[in-house]
Amino acid sequence: MIDKAGLRAEVKEWAERPDFTDLRIDSFIDMVEDDYRGDFYVPSNERIMTYTTDANGRISIPLDFLKVKFMEGTNTEGRAITIYRKSHDTTVNRNSIMGEFPVMFERRGTEFIFSPNVGAGYSVTLTYYGLFPELTDSATNPVFDIMANVYLFGCLHYLHMYVHDEERAAYFGQKHQNAKASFVEVQEKAEMAGSPMAVFPALNDGGFN
């Protein structure tokens, strides 16, 4: 199982449903991606972007944005500073009150705004979690490459929900959750150790065990 076509074949084989069309299997793949989209905040989907504030002292939110990890700017001495979320309980010093550099940000629509407003030309470095690319016929993504069982067991869960087989749906639902947890664990260990991420086998020994 090295690509989307292989995934479709595996799902049909495990479910013993060769009659299911690729289009139907793709609908289960879409459900899997919708399911994990808000769950994975891991190194593989971290992004780092540097922006310059516009005339209103704002920056646009990236199109693939999920969640801020942290945001940094510089103080009057050119040293890096953390810009906190507006809800963060932080001490605002005199320089920031006077608008020399921002200490807080908040999301407003499709933009981040800063407090105090420093106007145009201020450089902000945003580290955030972005959306994983969708699995396509021509490209995979880090979730599939590292833990393909997230897709396999997720598809089997939704397939058995579709055919009203509650027992197998529950079985594969648990397998799916375990695979997601394993993916996060692999990512976290790699980040802590500073080592390359392991690639796990796509399948277990097979069958219901």
Tab-separated table of C-alpha atoms in Angstrom, residues 2-145:
chain	number	residue	atom	x	y	z
A	2	ILE	CA	2.145	2.821	-1.301
A	3	ASP	CA	-0.421	5.181	-2.792
A	4	LYS	CA	-4.125	5.985	-3.031
A	5	ALA	CA	-4.772	3.246	-5.581
A	6	GLY	CA	-3.161	0.716	-3.251
A	7	LEU	CA	-5.268	1.985	-0.362
A	8	ARG	CA	-8.464	1.502	-2.339
A	9	ALA	CA	-7.442	-2.083	-3.150
A	10	GLU	CA	-6.572	-2.858	0.479
A	11	VAL	CA	-9.876	-1.478	1.754
A	12	LYS	CA	-11.824	-3.614	-0.714
A	13	GLU	CA	-9.793	-6.707	0.171
A	14	TRP	CA	-10.063	-6.277	3.944
A	15	ALA	CA	-13.795	-5.604	3.704
A	16	GLU	CA	-14.309	-8.349	1.115
A	17	ARG	CA	-16.236	-5.847	-0.961
A	18	PRO	CA	-14.736	-5.815	-4.480
A	19	ASP	CA	-18.105	-4.504	-5.689
A	20	PHE	CA	-17.486	-1.100	-4.107
A	21	THR	CA	-16.487	1.530	-6.658
A	22	ASP	CA	-13.379	3.660	-6.320
A	23	LEU	CA	-15.679	6.666	-6.001
A	24	ARG	CA	-17.345	5.125	-2.953
A	25	ILE	CA	-13.974	4.270	-1.353
A	26	ASP	CA	-12.830	7.830	-2.046
A	27	SER	CA	-15.805	9.101	-0.056
A	28	PHE	CA	-14.519	7.128	2.943
A	29	ILE	CA	-11.032	8.574	2.409
A	30	ASP	CA	-12.553	12.052	2.489
A	31	MET	CA	-14.248	11.207	5.798
A	32	VAL	CA	-10.941	10.037	7.271
A	33	GLU	CA	-9.277	13.302	6.275
A	34	ASP	CA	-12.136	15.348	7.688
A	35	ASP	CA	-11.832	13.356	10.905
A	36	TYR	CA	-8.119	13.876	11.534
A	37	ARG	CA	-7.900	17.444	10.227
A	38	GLY	CA	-8.433	19.014	13.644
A	39	ASP	CA	-6.590	16.344	15.641
A	40	PHE	CA	-3.006	16.445	14.415
A	41	TYR	CA	-0.861	19.294	15.712
A	42	VAL	CA	2.508	17.661	15.128
A	43	PRO	CA	5.906	18.484	13.568
A	44	SER	CA	4.886	17.229	10.129
A	45	ASN	CA	2.329	19.985	9.695
A	46	GLU	CA	4.294	22.816	11.296
A	47	ARG	CA	4.892	25.840	9.086
A	48	ILE	CA	7.079	28.898	9.655
A	49	MET	CA	6.305	32.099	7.790
A	50	THR	CA	7.618	35.650	8.121
A	51	TYR	CA	5.238	38.517	7.422
A	52	THR	CA	5.389	42.289	7.316
A	53	THR	CA	2.393	44.150	8.704
A	54	ASP	CA	0.271	46.079	6.235
A	55	ALA	CA	-0.817	49.721	6.422
A	56	ASN	CA	-3.339	48.786	9.110
A	57	GLY	CA	-0.746	46.953	11.182
A	58	ARG	CA	-2.174	43.524	10.349
A	59	ILE	CA	-1.099	40.304	8.636
A	60	SER	CA	-3.207	37.852	6.627
A	61	ILE	CA	-3.865	34.365	7.976
A	62	PRO	CA	-2.391	31.597	5.769
A	63	LEU	CA	-4.901	29.653	3.668
A	64	ASP	CA	-3.801	26.320	5.175
A	65	PHE	CA	-3.935	27.621	8.758
A	66	LEU	CA	-5.169	25.400	11.590
A	67	LYS	CA	-3.664	26.710	14.813
A	68	VAL	CA	-0.936	29.063	16.063
A	69	LYS	CA	2.009	27.403	17.782
A	70	PHE	CA	3.724	30.690	18.608
A	71	MET	CA	4.376	34.123	17.169
A	72	GLU	CA	7.490	36.251	17.467
A	73	GLY	CA	8.531	39.813	16.755
A	74	THR	CA	11.426	42.016	17.840
A	75	ASN	CA	11.773	44.674	20.502
A	76	THR	CA	13.434	48.078	20.125
A	77	GLU	CA	16.839	46.443	20.634
A	78	GLY	CA	16.249	43.941	17.839
A	79	ARG	CA	15.830	40.990	20.175
A	80	ALA	CA	13.231	38.316	19.527
A	81	ILE	CA	10.124	38.554	21.686
A	82	THR	CA	7.063	36.359	22.014
A	83	ILE	CA	3.768	37.919	20.961
A	84	TYR	CA	1.025	36.383	23.094
A	85	ARG	CA	-2.602	35.675	22.356
A	86	LYS	CA	-4.780	38.495	23.613
A	87	SER	CA	-6.315	36.284	26.280
A	88	HIS	CA	-2.857	35.537	27.680
A	89	ASP	CA	-2.209	37.080	31.096
A	90	THR	CA	0.912	39.073	30.354
A	91	THR	CA	2.503	42.207	31.739
A	92	VAL	CA	2.511	45.065	29.239
A	93	ASN	CA	5.517	47.308	29.807
A	94	ARG	CA	5.731	51.010	29.056
A	95	ASN	CA	7.428	50.583	25.675
A	96	SER	CA	4.711	48.299	24.392
A	97	ILE	CA	1.960	50.571	25.687
A	98	MET	CA	3.532	53.391	23.680
A	99	GLY	CA	3.414	51.228	20.580
A	100	GLU	CA	7.089	50.491	19.994
A	101	PHE	CA	6.403	46.767	19.606
A	102	PRO	CA	3.342	44.512	19.995
A	103	VAL	CA	2.881	42.097	22.870
A	104	MET	CA	-0.483	40.555	21.997
A	105	PHE	CA	-2.382	39.359	18.948
A	106	GLU	CA	-5.883	38.172	18.162
A	107	ARG	CA	-7.622	36.689	15.174
A	108	ARG	CA	-10.190	38.844	13.445
A	109	GLY	CA	-11.722	37.333	10.335
A	110	THR	CA	-8.930	36.420	7.934
A	111	GLU	CA	-6.317	38.544	9.678
A	112	PHE	CA	-4.211	38.744	12.825
A	113	ILE	CA	-4.244	42.107	14.532
A	114	PHE	CA	-1.765	43.286	17.150
A	115	SER	CA	-1.901	45.253	20.353
A	116	PRO	CA	-0.642	47.865	20.376
A	117	ASN	CA	-0.857	48.597	16.659
A	118	VAL	CA	2.641	49.323	15.323
A	119	GLY	CA	1.489	50.242	11.818
A	120	ALA	CA	3.068	49.110	8.578
A	121	GLY	CA	6.416	47.416	8.107
A	122	TYR	CA	6.768	45.454	11.348
A	123	SER	CA	8.204	41.939	10.855
A	124	VAL	CA	6.380	39.019	12.466
A	125	THR	CA	7.402	35.350	12.390
A	126	LEU	CA	4.447	32.982	12.661
A	127	THR	CA	4.891	29.306	13.543
A	128	TYR	CA	1.628	27.485	13.000
A	129	TYR	CA	0.064	24.120	12.274
A	130	GLY	CA	-1.200	23.836	8.714
A	131	LEU	CA	-3.507	21.452	6.927
A	132	PHE	CA	-2.019	18.225	5.634
A	133	PRO	CA	-2.323	17.882	1.852
A	134	GLU	CA	-5.111	15.612	0.712
A	135	LEU	CA	-4.223	12.137	-0.505
A	136	THR	CA	-4.428	12.107	-4.309
A	137	ASP	CA	-3.759	9.682	-7.144
A	138	SER	CA	-0.421	11.387	-7.763
A	139	ALA	CA	0.767	12.308	-4.255
A	140	THR	CA	0.709	11.046	-0.689
A	141	ASN	CA	1.117	13.045	2.526
A	142	PRO	CA	2.985	12.655	5.853
A	143	VAL	CA	0.057	10.922	7.566
A	144	PHE	CA	-0.101	8.242	4.882
A	145	ASP	CA	3.681	7.923	4.590
